[in-house]
């Protein structure tokens, strides 16, 4: 390009209205956040301070009602533990599997491009649909996965994985891990591909083993990628809803009830909007706490 | 890394097997979509290929045909079924419009914001970034009612105006995708040395000109990768779409139509689920190379 | 027949001429022919050049297509003219009448120019969307599809159709006849605190269904009481387990309304009730606990997947031949008789099980009606917040009119709301084995007249029946909590429900 393709600055505009100032750049994002994010958040907080009478539908201002109830509600604590367990297990599997599969598929050989594309396919299926798929595949009487496990003799005939308090969580996690491991693979692959060549060449000359290279070089150099991937995934996992709702309806009992699915039940079933808002806000606090802690510990800089 | 031949073959085999494992549920779903109900639910065995394929499910969901009519043509009566309620072509279009639109909106907004956040030093930069990330923290349930009210006031409901309805859904998807898009784009901008901007500005270019003609072309790959992720998240979103729109029914919402009071239309669910994968898969194949190259999530070269 | 022969012949003649002169396409021609009741199926199959023979009963499917009485069309034209171009909406579960209505609605839209958009989602989402709409008084929906368990919740948001019919004589559909609706349906479904919250639209009701071949094979008589039923399913499970068959199949999905439906029936069968006259939860009294214990026994004789099954799973079990005796929704019948069904013609309808004497109405609260046949009926209510209340009212009358309701039954094979539909010769004619059969309807009519039960009418019931009750039952039945102790489970439910009722001041 040449300098004469640039027109002179608009000196007559105040500076904050020109592109020299950050304001015009941030305005669209800021406006979107205020209108659709921050204002509804404010409304949600406001709602949580009311008490709703289910019979008359009247909302009475009673700021402590829901917030004291939420800490005494056993189902909230159960849901909190389920949420943390769900998030932890799913993250662990997705991270490890994602890394391994990324290493496996990171090759320039013919055909690997197609494999990588196929690997991303689970991501484009809506979670609500994935949940239906796994609901059918895990059906104790008719499902291909359940029947397979039963054939192997690991479960008694007809065993309902999703209808059993001890196995339902595993069933839901299976769908979750299947769908989102590819997300990790994608990000890990990108990370692997952008690693500089020199250190690896040096290590090869020094005769380092593959394990040494992985733990001493690849992993530390990928740490930022991994941290951001875990952060993004973790935020979504702490708000897990679709799989639990469709596959087990938070059940059996409350065995797979997460904070958001409990909030959903209170919202849709009991129409207790203030209490549902309270539980949802509690989830928000949890996400903020966990992610701040995570960013501190792993020194993630946005 | 160079591998000896037997190891390379082993790796190829494992890579194909692992990808196959992840493809299995999708293939099974595709198979389910052409099975008659009696083959989906067989109490004695899992039916793999031993059935007479039926195209009824596609005829009804993708061609808007009447099931009774198709059943007659195929020589099997399968009960009743109205054509209109199950015709899903509109939903694929709705999903495409909303996903593509929201991807465009998000990308533009996020690129602008990310550039300023990467290039300009100003007070509150870190706070702004935290707020952006925070948009993904919110469980959607907490903001459903406030959002519906905002949409009513702003005329963004599809029941008032269909096009405004599309816009409304695009905007809320833009908000939930904003964090990922801004974080990604910021890391791409961070990768471009600041010297590039300075050189252009010494030439007399304004910020906006520097951005458009110099920096933006350098992060094209990153923009593509960001767009794909935004597309995927919009394509698969369920809860907001369910509650914010009435006439617009994206694919995940449409599939719920098949959960009926006399049992689920599993064949239709499978057919629409399978058909809806195809547009996204084509999209992913097209941008596959950008995707992996683009998703480096920030500088690893420092 | 409501279809006049003369009109029909004229219509056919006109259409045929139009086709011959190429004024209309082949597709339109076929459509019109089918409207006139000319063997659509045979005709179309022939025109499409399909050589595969159709195994079903052509005569039956021929009755699918029936045209609207010309006087109705004329009335719609006259009265609908001022509302041309408006669009009315409602959200509904995909019940057979809704799906059929969605197909027929063009017959309303063509003469009136009023568009109708039916948003079909699962039952719980219908509740959520309706709740959201009334909370914000948004007026998104002009009509509400209300399940019987929420009628009390939404009664204050609807217009009384009987009153509105009188109030707006110029919009009143001639010969609508509110008295034609079955009385038990009106009192059990539509009425709340002396007014009609809507018009009965759908009535799935519990009946006993049995596999006649299996019962004969084992020399079991059709059970008439819960005790006989229990003995029968135990015997069948024992004998048929090797064949992958169980005595019964249940809709016992934890946390789902379907489990609540099964449970209420068990309580009523033991002479219990959900609420007492003192407005306290009574599921934990002797009768209630006995009912739940019996249900625990039934679960042992059902496929384990019952614990994660809604009505969908239960239907699949029946259709796949996995169980032999089921007390559940009559609406399963037409699907069981479909041509590709493995059990076509094998399931038989019977009267619901009769248990201990019912608890008298004087001893129960909140308008609950204990009886032997749980029903999951629904009504179509006219929204107070609708901005298109008059066009919506026209559609509602049309959709609930004699002719349309009868035709919905003919197309879907489910129980009609109107006495005249039960009596309709076309409905009787379809009472043979085949897709869309009506062969169970005689029994259904008897059950509606004699055994119809009703869950409590109270605004909190939608919440209890979707949360507290099925969640805690799920804990018990799947062994998550309570260690198999039915009483402990019921006590827990009682504590939370009594507290909620007291808090609401009901």
PDB file of N, CA and C in Angstrom, chain B residues 36-38 41-44 66 68-69 72-82 84-86 145 148 152 157 159 238 242-243 245-247 249 256-257 259-264 266, chain C residues 40-41 44 48 50 52-53 55 64 87 89 93-96 99 102-103 105-106 117-120 122 125 128-129 132 137-138 140-141 243-244 311-312 316 320-321 331 339-340 342 411:
ATOM      1  N   UNK B  36     -37.357 -48.946  10.031  1.00  0.00           N
ATOM      2  CA  UNK B  36     -38.744 -48.918  10.500  1.00  0.00           C
ATOM      3  C   UNK B  36     -38.752 -49.025  12.030  1.00  0.00           C
ATOM      4  N   UNK B  37     -39.814 -48.550  12.640  1.00  0.00           N
ATOM      5  CA  UNK B  37     -39.880 -48.523  14.109  1.00  0.00           C
ATOM      6  C   UNK B  37     -39.615 -49.910  14.700  1.00  0.00           C
ATOM      7  N   UNK B  38     -40.130 -50.929  14.025  1.00  0.00           N
ATOM      8  CA  UNK B  38     -39.978 -52.277  14.573  1.00  0.00           C
ATOM      9  C   UNK B  38     -38.509 -52.697  14.646  1.00  0.00           C
ATOM     10  N   UNK B  41     -36.923 -50.668  17.802  1.00  0.00           N
ATOM     11  CA  UNK B  41     -37.299 -51.266  19.078  1.00  0.00           C
ATOM     12  C   UNK B  41     -37.548 -52.753  18.887  1.00  0.00           C
ATOM     13  N   UNK B  42     -36.502 -53.525  19.009  1.00  0.00           N
ATOM     14  CA  UNK B  42     -36.630 -54.965  18.900  1.00  0.00           C
ATOM     15  C   UNK B  42     -36.171 -55.558  20.214  1.00  0.00           C
ATOM     16  N   UNK B  43     -37.083 -56.227  20.902  1.00  0.00           N
ATOM     17  CA  UNK B  43     -36.745 -56.655  22.252  1.00  0.00           C
ATOM     18  C   UNK B  43     -35.738 -57.801  22.273  1.00  0.00           C
ATOM     19  N   UNK B  44     -35.580 -58.502  21.164  1.00  0.00           N
ATOM     20  CA  UNK B  44     -34.735 -59.684  21.182  1.00  0.00           C
ATOM     21  C   UNK B  44     -33.301 -59.440  20.744  1.00  0.00           C
ATOM     22  N   UNK B  66     -46.914 -36.407   3.609  1.00  0.00           N
ATOM     23  CA  UNK B  66     -47.756 -36.956   4.669  1.00  0.00           C
ATOM     24  C   UNK B  66     -47.340 -38.379   4.948  1.00  0.00           C
ATOM     25  N   UNK B  68     -49.075 -40.817   6.255  1.00  0.00           N
ATOM     26  CA  UNK B  68     -50.063 -41.803   5.838  1.00  0.00           C
ATOM     27  C   UNK B  68     -49.874 -42.134   4.371  1.00  0.00           C
ATOM     28  N   UNK B  69     -49.653 -41.070   3.570  1.00  0.00           N
ATOM     29  CA  UNK B  69     -49.488 -41.265   2.143  1.00  0.00           C
ATOM     30  C   UNK B  69     -48.247 -42.092   1.848  1.00  0.00           C
ATOM     31  N   UNK B  72     -48.609 -45.674   2.600  1.00  0.00           N
ATOM     32  CA  UNK B  72     -49.363 -46.399   1.580  1.00  0.00           C
ATOM     33  C   UNK B  72     -48.455 -46.729   0.402  1.00  0.00           C
ATOM     34  N   UNK B  73     -47.678 -45.729  -0.028  1.00  0.00           N
ATOM     35  CA  UNK B  73     -46.790 -45.961  -1.162  1.00  0.00           C
ATOM     36  C   UNK B  73     -45.809 -47.085  -0.874  1.00  0.00           C
ATOM     37  N   UNK B  74     -45.367 -47.160   0.343  1.00  0.00           N
ATOM     38  CA  UNK B  74     -44.382 -48.177   0.689  1.00  0.00           C
ATOM     39  C   UNK B  74     -45.039 -49.487   1.086  1.00  0.00           C
ATOM     40  N   UNK B  75     -46.342 -49.482   1.111  1.00  0.00           N
ATOM     41  CA  UNK B  75     -47.020 -50.707   1.462  1.00  0.00           C
ATOM     42  C   UNK B  75     -47.048 -50.988   2.945  1.00  0.00           C
ATOM     43  N   UNK B  76     -46.764 -49.974   3.768  1.00  0.00           N
ATOM     44  CA  UNK B  76     -46.894 -50.189   5.201  1.00  0.00           C
ATOM     45  C   UNK B  76     -47.668 -49.037   5.810  1.00  0.00           C
ATOM     46  N   UNK B  77     -48.665 -49.351   6.565  1.00  0.00           N
ATOM     47  CA  UNK B  77     -49.406 -48.304   7.254  1.00  0.00           C
ATOM     48  C   UNK B  77     -48.725 -48.047   8.573  1.00  0.00           C
ATOM     49  N   UNK B  78     -48.409 -46.793   8.863  1.00  0.00           N
ATOM     50  CA  UNK B  78     -47.733 -46.507  10.116  1.00  0.00           C
ATOM     51  C   UNK B  78     -48.537 -45.539  10.954  1.00  0.00           C
ATOM     52  N   UNK B  79     -49.824 -45.795  11.038  1.00  0.00           N
ATOM     53  CA  UNK B  79     -50.631 -44.879  11.827  1.00  0.00           C
ATOM     54  C   UNK B  79     -50.849 -43.595  11.080  1.00  0.00           C
ATOM     55  N   UNK B  80     -51.051 -42.540  11.828  1.00  0.00           N
ATOM     56  CA  UNK B  80     -51.380 -41.286  11.187  1.00  0.00           C
ATOM     57  C   UNK B  80     -50.247 -40.307  11.412  1.00  0.00           C
ATOM     58  N   UNK B  81     -50.366 -39.157  10.835  1.00  0.00           N
ATOM     59  CA  UNK B  81     -49.355 -38.137  11.066  1.00  0.00           C
ATOM     60  C   UNK B  81     -49.568 -37.011  10.102  1.00  0.00           C
ATOM     61  N   UNK B  82     -49.776 -35.841  10.637  1.00  0.00           N
ATOM     62  CA  UNK B  82     -49.967 -34.694   9.774  1.00  0.00           C
ATOM     63  C   UNK B  82     -48.662 -34.319   9.135  1.00  0.00           C
ATOM     64  N   UNK B  84     -47.808 -31.170   8.037  1.00  0.00           N
ATOM     65  CA  UNK B  84     -47.292 -29.840   8.323  1.00  0.00           C
ATOM     66  C   UNK B  84     -46.517 -29.752   9.623  1.00  0.00           C
ATOM     67  N   UNK B  85     -47.049 -30.386  10.640  1.00  0.00           N
ATOM     68  CA  UNK B  85     -46.404 -30.266  11.940  1.00  0.00           C
ATOM     69  C   UNK B  85     -44.993 -30.842  11.911  1.00  0.00           C
ATOM     70  N   UNK B  86     -44.762 -31.793  11.043  1.00  0.00           N
ATOM     71  CA  UNK B  86     -43.480 -32.480  11.057  1.00  0.00           C
ATOM     72  C   UNK B  86     -42.537 -32.032   9.942  1.00  0.00           C
ATOM     73  N   UNK B 145     -36.779 -14.355  31.724  1.00  0.00           N
ATOM     74  CA  UNK B 145     -37.923 -13.431  31.842  1.00  0.00           C
ATOM     75  C   UNK B 145     -37.517 -11.995  31.540  1.00  0.00           C
ATOM     76  N   UNK B 148     -37.239 -11.685  27.785  1.00  0.00           N
ATOM     77  CA  UNK B 148     -38.517 -11.672  27.077  1.00  0.00           C
ATOM     78  C   UNK B 148     -39.155 -10.284  27.174  1.00  0.00           C
ATOM     79  N   UNK B 152     -39.913  -7.692  24.148  1.00  0.00           N
ATOM     80  CA  UNK B 152     -41.248  -7.154  23.906  1.00  0.00           C
ATOM     81  C   UNK B 152     -41.159  -5.637  23.708  1.00  0.00           C
ATOM     82  N   UNK B 157     -39.553  -9.420  19.068  1.00  0.00           N
ATOM     83  CA  UNK B 157     -40.207 -10.719  19.099  1.00  0.00           C
ATOM     84  C   UNK B 157     -40.637 -11.130  17.699  1.00  0.00           C
ATOM     85  N   UNK B 159     -43.105 -12.799  16.942  1.00  0.00           N
ATOM     86  CA  UNK B 159     -44.553 -12.763  16.765  1.00  0.00           C
ATOM     87  C   UNK B 159     -45.022 -11.385  16.320  1.00  0.00           C
ATOM     88  N   UNK B 238     -30.093 -24.179  22.391  1.00  0.00           N
ATOM     89  CA  UNK B 238     -31.460 -24.679  22.523  1.00  0.00           C
ATOM     90  C   UNK B 238     -32.364 -23.806  23.394  1.00  0.00           C
ATOM     91  N   UNK B 242     -35.665 -21.653  22.317  1.00  0.00           N
ATOM     92  CA  UNK B 242     -36.974 -22.182  22.695  1.00  0.00           C
ATOM     93  C   UNK B 242     -37.856 -21.083  23.287  1.00  0.00           C
ATOM     94  N   UNK B 243     -37.265 -20.247  24.149  1.00  0.00           N
ATOM     95  CA  UNK B 243     -38.098 -19.306  24.881  1.00  0.00           C
ATOM     96  C   UNK B 243     -38.227 -17.941  24.228  1.00  0.00           C
ATOM     97  N   UNK B 245     -38.340 -17.321  20.868  1.00  0.00           N
ATOM     98  CA  UNK B 245     -39.056 -17.274  19.594  1.00  0.00           C
ATOM     99  C   UNK B 245     -40.240 -18.235  19.590  1.00  0.00           C
ATOM    100  N   UNK B 246     -41.196 -17.931  18.739  1.00  0.00           N
ATOM    101  CA  UNK B 246     -42.383 -18.757  18.614  1.00  0.00           C
ATOM    102  C   UNK B 246     -42.489 -19.303  17.199  1.00  0.00           C
ATOM    103  N   UNK B 247     -42.486 -18.393  16.228  1.00  0.00           N
ATOM    104  CA  UNK B 247     -42.620 -18.825  14.835  1.00  0.00           C
ATOM    105  C   UNK B 247     -41.304 -19.348  14.277  1.00  0.00           C
ATOM    106  N   UNK B 249     -38.301 -21.561  14.536  1.00  0.00           N
ATOM    107  CA  UNK B 249     -37.964 -22.754  15.293  1.00  0.00           C
ATOM    108  C   UNK B 249     -36.669 -23.346  14.758  1.00  0.00           C
ATOM    109  N   UNK B 256     -37.926 -31.133  19.225  1.00  0.00           N
ATOM    110  CA  UNK B 256     -38.808 -31.352  20.371  1.00  0.00           C
ATOM    111  C   UNK B 256     -40.246 -31.623  19.929  1.00  0.00           C
ATOM    112  N   UNK B 257     -40.588 -31.177  18.716  1.00  0.00           N
ATOM    113  CA  UNK B 257     -41.928 -31.430  18.195  1.00  0.00           C
ATOM    114  C   UNK B 257     -42.230 -32.922  18.155  1.00  0.00           C
ATOM    115  N   UNK B 259     -41.440 -35.167  20.245  1.00  0.00           N
ATOM    116  CA  UNK B 259     -41.700 -35.791  21.545  1.00  0.00           C
ATOM    117  C   UNK B 259     -43.188 -35.630  21.800  1.00  0.00           C
ATOM    118  N   UNK B 260     -43.961 -36.679  21.551  1.00  0.00           N
ATOM    119  CA  UNK B 260     -45.414 -36.524  21.553  1.00  0.00           C
ATOM    120  C   UNK B 260     -46.052 -37.207  22.758  1.00  0.00           C
ATOM    121  N   UNK B 261     -47.343 -37.002  22.879  1.00  0.00           N
ATOM    122  CA  UNK B 261     -48.053 -37.567  24.026  1.00  0.00           C
ATOM    123  C   UNK B 261     -48.251 -39.066  23.883  1.00  0.00           C
ATOM    124  N   UNK B 262     -48.043 -39.603  22.699  1.00  0.00           N
ATOM    125  CA  UNK B 262     -48.200 -41.049  22.537  1.00  0.00           C
ATOM    126  C   UNK B 262     -46.870 -41.706  22.207  1.00  0.00           C
ATOM    127  N   UNK B 263     -45.784 -41.053  22.551  1.00  0.00           N
ATOM    128  CA  UNK B 263     -44.468 -41.637  22.293  1.00  0.00           C
ATOM    129  C   UNK B 263     -43.672 -40.747  21.371  1.00  0.00           C
ATOM    130  N   UNK B 264     -42.361 -40.915  21.405  1.00  0.00           N
ATOM    131  CA  UNK B 264     -41.507 -40.082  20.572  1.00  0.00           C
ATOM    132  C   UNK B 264     -41.470 -40.619  19.156  1.00  0.00           C
ATOM    133  N   UNK B 266     -39.239 -41.397  17.010  1.00  0.00           N
ATOM    134  CA  UNK B 266     -37.790 -41.581  16.960  1.00  0.00           C
ATOM    135  C   UNK B 266     -37.247 -41.508  15.540  1.00  0.00           C
TER     136      UNK B 266
ATOM    137  N   UNK C  40     -58.688 -41.424  -1.776  1.00  0.00           N
ATOM    138  CA  UNK C  40     -57.422 -40.716  -1.909  1.00  0.00           C
ATOM    139  C   UNK C  40     -56.258 -41.679  -2.057  1.00  0.00           C
ATOM    140  N   UNK C  41     -56.226 -42.619  -1.132  1.00  0.00           N
ATOM    141  CA  UNK C  41     -55.096 -43.523  -1.055  1.00  0.00           C
ATOM    142  C   UNK C  41     -54.960 -44.329  -2.348  1.00  0.00           C
ATOM    143  N   UNK C  44     -54.149 -41.992  -5.348  1.00  0.00           N
ATOM    144  CA  UNK C  44     -52.809 -41.436  -5.382  1.00  0.00           C
ATOM    145  C   UNK C  44     -51.789 -42.511  -5.662  1.00  0.00           C
ATOM    146  N   UNK C  48     -49.275 -42.402  -8.804  1.00  0.00           N
ATOM    147  CA  UNK C  48     -47.832 -42.353  -8.615  1.00  0.00           C
ATOM    148  C   UNK C  48     -47.146 -43.538  -9.267  1.00  0.00           C
ATOM    149  N   UNK C  50     -47.164 -46.570  -8.386  1.00  0.00           N
ATOM    150  CA  UNK C  50     -46.522 -47.498  -7.463  1.00  0.00           C
ATOM    151  C   UNK C  50     -47.177 -48.853  -7.582  1.00  0.00           C
ATOM    152  N   UNK C  52     -46.382 -51.510  -5.653  1.00  0.00           N
ATOM    153  CA  UNK C  52     -46.416 -52.332  -4.439  1.00  0.00           C
ATOM    154  C   UNK C  52     -47.813 -52.324  -3.857  1.00  0.00           C
ATOM    155  N   UNK C  53     -48.336 -53.484  -3.564  1.00  0.00           N
ATOM    156  CA  UNK C  53     -49.695 -53.531  -3.039  1.00  0.00           C
ATOM    157  C   UNK C  53     -49.740 -52.986  -1.615  1.00  0.00           C
ATOM    158  N   UNK C  55     -51.221 -53.233   1.987  1.00  0.00           N
ATOM    159  CA  UNK C  55     -51.777 -54.333   2.767  1.00  0.00           C
ATOM    160  C   UNK C  55     -52.906 -53.906   3.713  1.00  0.00           C
ATOM    161  N   UNK C  64     -60.391 -40.898   5.865  1.00  0.00           N
ATOM    162  CA  UNK C  64     -59.543 -39.835   6.389  1.00  0.00           C
ATOM    163  C   UNK C  64     -59.924 -38.491   5.816  1.00  0.00           C
ATOM    164  N   UNK C  87     -52.996 -13.292  12.431  1.00  0.00           N
ATOM    165  CA  UNK C  87     -52.358 -14.578  12.677  1.00  0.00           C
ATOM    166  C   UNK C  87     -52.560 -14.917  14.145  1.00  0.00           C
ATOM    167  N   UNK C  89     -51.938 -17.732  17.382  1.00  0.00           N
ATOM    168  CA  UNK C  89     -50.949 -18.726  17.774  1.00  0.00           C
ATOM    169  C   UNK C  89     -51.359 -19.445  19.040  1.00  0.00           C
ATOM    170  N   UNK C  93     -48.809 -29.535  23.131  1.00  0.00           N
ATOM    171  CA  UNK C  93     -48.075 -30.791  23.050  1.00  0.00           C
ATOM    172  C   UNK C  93     -48.500 -31.484  21.757  1.00  0.00           C
ATOM    173  N   UNK C  94     -47.636 -32.356  21.237  1.00  0.00           N
ATOM    174  CA  UNK C  94     -47.997 -33.109  20.038  1.00  0.00           C
ATOM    175  C   UNK C  94     -48.928 -34.243  20.419  1.00  0.00           C
ATOM    176  N   UNK C  95     -50.160 -33.890  20.736  1.00  0.00           N
ATOM    177  CA  UNK C  95     -51.147 -34.931  20.990  1.00  0.00           C
ATOM    178  C   UNK C  95     -51.806 -35.273  19.661  1.00  0.00           C
ATOM    179  N   UNK C  96     -52.420 -36.442  19.544  1.00  0.00           N
ATOM    180  CA  UNK C  96     -53.057 -36.758  18.260  1.00  0.00           C
ATOM    181  C   UNK C  96     -54.016 -35.675  17.767  1.00  0.00           C
ATOM    182  N   UNK C  99     -52.000 -32.725  16.307  1.00  0.00           N
ATOM    183  CA  UNK C  99     -51.313 -33.025  15.060  1.00  0.00           C
ATOM    184  C   UNK C  99     -52.319 -33.069  13.911  1.00  0.00           C
ATOM    185  N   UNK C 102     -53.571 -29.594  13.101  1.00  0.00           N
ATOM    186  CA  UNK C 102     -52.562 -28.851  12.359  1.00  0.00           C
ATOM    187  C   UNK C 102     -52.680 -29.152  10.866  1.00  0.00           C
ATOM    188  N   UNK C 103     -53.124 -30.361  10.587  1.00  0.00           N
ATOM    189  CA  UNK C 103     -53.289 -30.767   9.199  1.00  0.00           C
ATOM    190  C   UNK C 103     -54.571 -30.178   8.605  1.00  0.00           C
ATOM    191  N   UNK C 105     -56.136 -27.406   9.581  1.00  0.00           N
ATOM    192  CA  UNK C 105     -56.376 -25.987   9.846  1.00  0.00           C
ATOM    193  C   UNK C 105     -56.530 -25.141   8.578  1.00  0.00           C
ATOM    194  N   UNK C 106     -56.025 -25.650   7.454  1.00  0.00           N
ATOM    195  CA  UNK C 106     -56.192 -24.897   6.211  1.00  0.00           C
ATOM    196  C   UNK C 106     -57.654 -24.690   5.854  1.00  0.00           C
ATOM    197  N   UNK C 117     -50.969 -20.594  13.712  1.00  0.00           N
ATOM    198  CA  UNK C 117     -49.640 -21.170  13.923  1.00  0.00           C
ATOM    199  C   UNK C 117     -49.691 -21.995  15.208  1.00  0.00           C
ATOM    200  N   UNK C 118     -49.474 -23.293  15.062  1.00  0.00           N
ATOM    201  CA  UNK C 118     -49.481 -24.135  16.258  1.00  0.00           C
ATOM    202  C   UNK C 118     -48.032 -24.513  16.560  1.00  0.00           C
ATOM    203  N   UNK C 119     -47.555 -24.071  17.703  1.00  0.00           N
ATOM    204  CA  UNK C 119     -46.179 -24.363  18.081  1.00  0.00           C
ATOM    205  C   UNK C 119     -46.185 -25.637  18.914  1.00  0.00           C
ATOM    206  N   UNK C 120     -45.601 -26.688  18.376  1.00  0.00           N
ATOM    207  CA  UNK C 120     -45.692 -27.977  19.058  1.00  0.00           C
ATOM    208  C   UNK C 120     -44.405 -28.292  19.802  1.00  0.00           C
ATOM    209  N   UNK C 122     -42.865 -30.455  23.683  1.00  0.00           N
ATOM    210  CA  UNK C 122     -43.276 -31.422  24.707  1.00  0.00           C
ATOM    211  C   UNK C 122     -44.059 -30.759  25.840  1.00  0.00           C
ATOM    212  N   UNK C 125     -42.633 -28.231  28.268  1.00  0.00           N
ATOM    213  CA  UNK C 125     -42.279 -26.947  27.658  1.00  0.00           C
ATOM    214  C   UNK C 125     -43.517 -26.118  27.341  1.00  0.00           C
ATOM    215  N   UNK C 128     -44.056 -24.436  30.529  1.00  0.00           N
ATOM    216  CA  UNK C 128     -43.085 -23.372  30.760  1.00  0.00           C
ATOM    217  C   UNK C 128     -43.412 -22.148  29.908  1.00  0.00           C
ATOM    218  N   UNK C 129     -43.782 -22.381  28.651  1.00  0.00           N
ATOM    219  CA  UNK C 129     -44.050 -21.252  27.769  1.00  0.00           C
ATOM    220  C   UNK C 129     -45.338 -20.537  28.151  1.00  0.00           C
ATOM    221  N   UNK C 132     -44.618 -18.501  31.286  1.00  0.00           N
ATOM    222  CA  UNK C 132     -43.889 -17.290  30.940  1.00  0.00           C
ATOM    223  C   UNK C 132     -44.828 -16.248  30.336  1.00  0.00           C
ATOM    224  N   UNK C 137     -47.713 -11.342  31.021  1.00  0.00           N
ATOM    225  CA  UNK C 137     -48.927 -10.953  30.287  1.00  0.00           C
ATOM    226  C   UNK C 137     -48.554 -10.495  28.884  1.00  0.00           C
ATOM    227  N   UNK C 138     -47.803 -11.369  28.204  1.00  0.00           N
ATOM    228  CA  UNK C 138     -47.190 -11.002  26.937  1.00  0.00           C
ATOM    229  C   UNK C 138     -48.151 -11.046  25.764  1.00  0.00           C
ATOM    230  N   UNK C 140     -48.398 -13.471  23.749  1.00  0.00           N
ATOM    231  CA  UNK C 140     -47.790 -14.179  22.622  1.00  0.00           C
ATOM    232  C   UNK C 140     -48.768 -15.201  22.065  1.00  0.00           C
ATOM    233  N   UNK C 141     -49.489 -15.838  22.979  1.00  0.00           N
ATOM    234  CA  UNK C 141     -50.405 -16.884  22.561  1.00  0.00           C
ATOM    235  C   UNK C 141     -51.841 -16.403  22.706  1.00  0.00           C
ATOM    236  N   UNK C 243     -38.043 -65.232  27.526  1.00  0.00           N
ATOM    237  CA  UNK C 243     -38.345 -64.685  26.196  1.00  0.00           C
ATOM    238  C   UNK C 243     -38.219 -63.172  26.159  1.00  0.00           C
ATOM    239  N   UNK C 244     -37.665 -62.614  27.219  1.00  0.00           N
ATOM    240  CA  UNK C 244     -37.505 -61.160  27.251  1.00  0.00           C
ATOM    241  C   UNK C 244     -38.813 -60.433  27.466  1.00  0.00           C
ATOM    242  N   UNK C 311     -44.225 -41.954  29.009  1.00  0.00           N
ATOM    243  CA  UNK C 311     -45.192 -42.690  28.196  1.00  0.00           C
ATOM    244  C   UNK C 311     -44.560 -43.195  26.901  1.00  0.00           C
ATOM    245  N   UNK C 312     -43.536 -42.499  26.440  1.00  0.00           N
ATOM    246  CA  UNK C 312     -42.858 -42.972  25.234  1.00  0.00           C
ATOM    247  C   UNK C 312     -42.289 -44.365  25.453  1.00  0.00           C
ATOM    248  N   UNK C 316     -43.280 -47.994  23.724  1.00  0.00           N
ATOM    249  CA  UNK C 316     -42.320 -48.821  22.973  1.00  0.00           C
ATOM    250  C   UNK C 316     -42.272 -50.240  23.530  1.00  0.00           C
ATOM    251  N   UNK C 320     -43.179 -53.354  21.243  1.00  0.00           N
ATOM    252  CA  UNK C 320     -42.118 -54.325  20.958  1.00  0.00           C
ATOM    253  C   UNK C 320     -42.444 -55.698  21.530  1.00  0.00           C
ATOM    254  N   UNK C 321     -43.596 -55.810  22.180  1.00  0.00           N
ATOM    255  CA  UNK C 321     -43.974 -57.099  22.746  1.00  0.00           C
ATOM    256  C   UNK C 321     -43.183 -57.455  23.987  1.00  0.00           C
ATOM    257  N   UNK C 331     -54.730 -43.768  24.441  1.00  0.00           N
ATOM    258  CA  UNK C 331     -54.276 -43.224  23.145  1.00  0.00           C
ATOM    259  C   UNK C 331     -53.171 -44.067  22.503  1.00  0.00           C
ATOM    260  N   UNK C 339     -49.723 -50.936  10.895  1.00  0.00           N
ATOM    261  CA  UNK C 339     -49.452 -52.087  10.044  1.00  0.00           C
ATOM    262  C   UNK C 339     -48.095 -52.728  10.272  1.00  0.00           C
ATOM    263  N   UNK C 340     -47.091 -51.905  10.657  1.00  0.00           N
ATOM    264  CA  UNK C 340     -45.790 -52.527  10.870  1.00  0.00           C
ATOM    265  C   UNK C 340     -45.578 -52.903  12.333  1.00  0.00           C
ATOM    266  N   UNK C 342     -45.570 -55.102  15.599  1.00  0.00           N
ATOM    267  CA  UNK C 342     -45.406 -56.538  15.829  1.00  0.00           C
ATOM    268  C   UNK C 342     -46.562 -57.117  16.621  1.00  0.00           C
ATOM    269  N   UNK C 411     -59.294 -39.380  12.072  1.00  0.00           N
ATOM    270  CA  UNK C 411     -57.926 -39.381  11.562  1.00  0.00           C
ATOM    271  C   UNK C 411     -56.946 -39.944  12.576  1.00  0.00           C
TER     272      UNK C 411
END
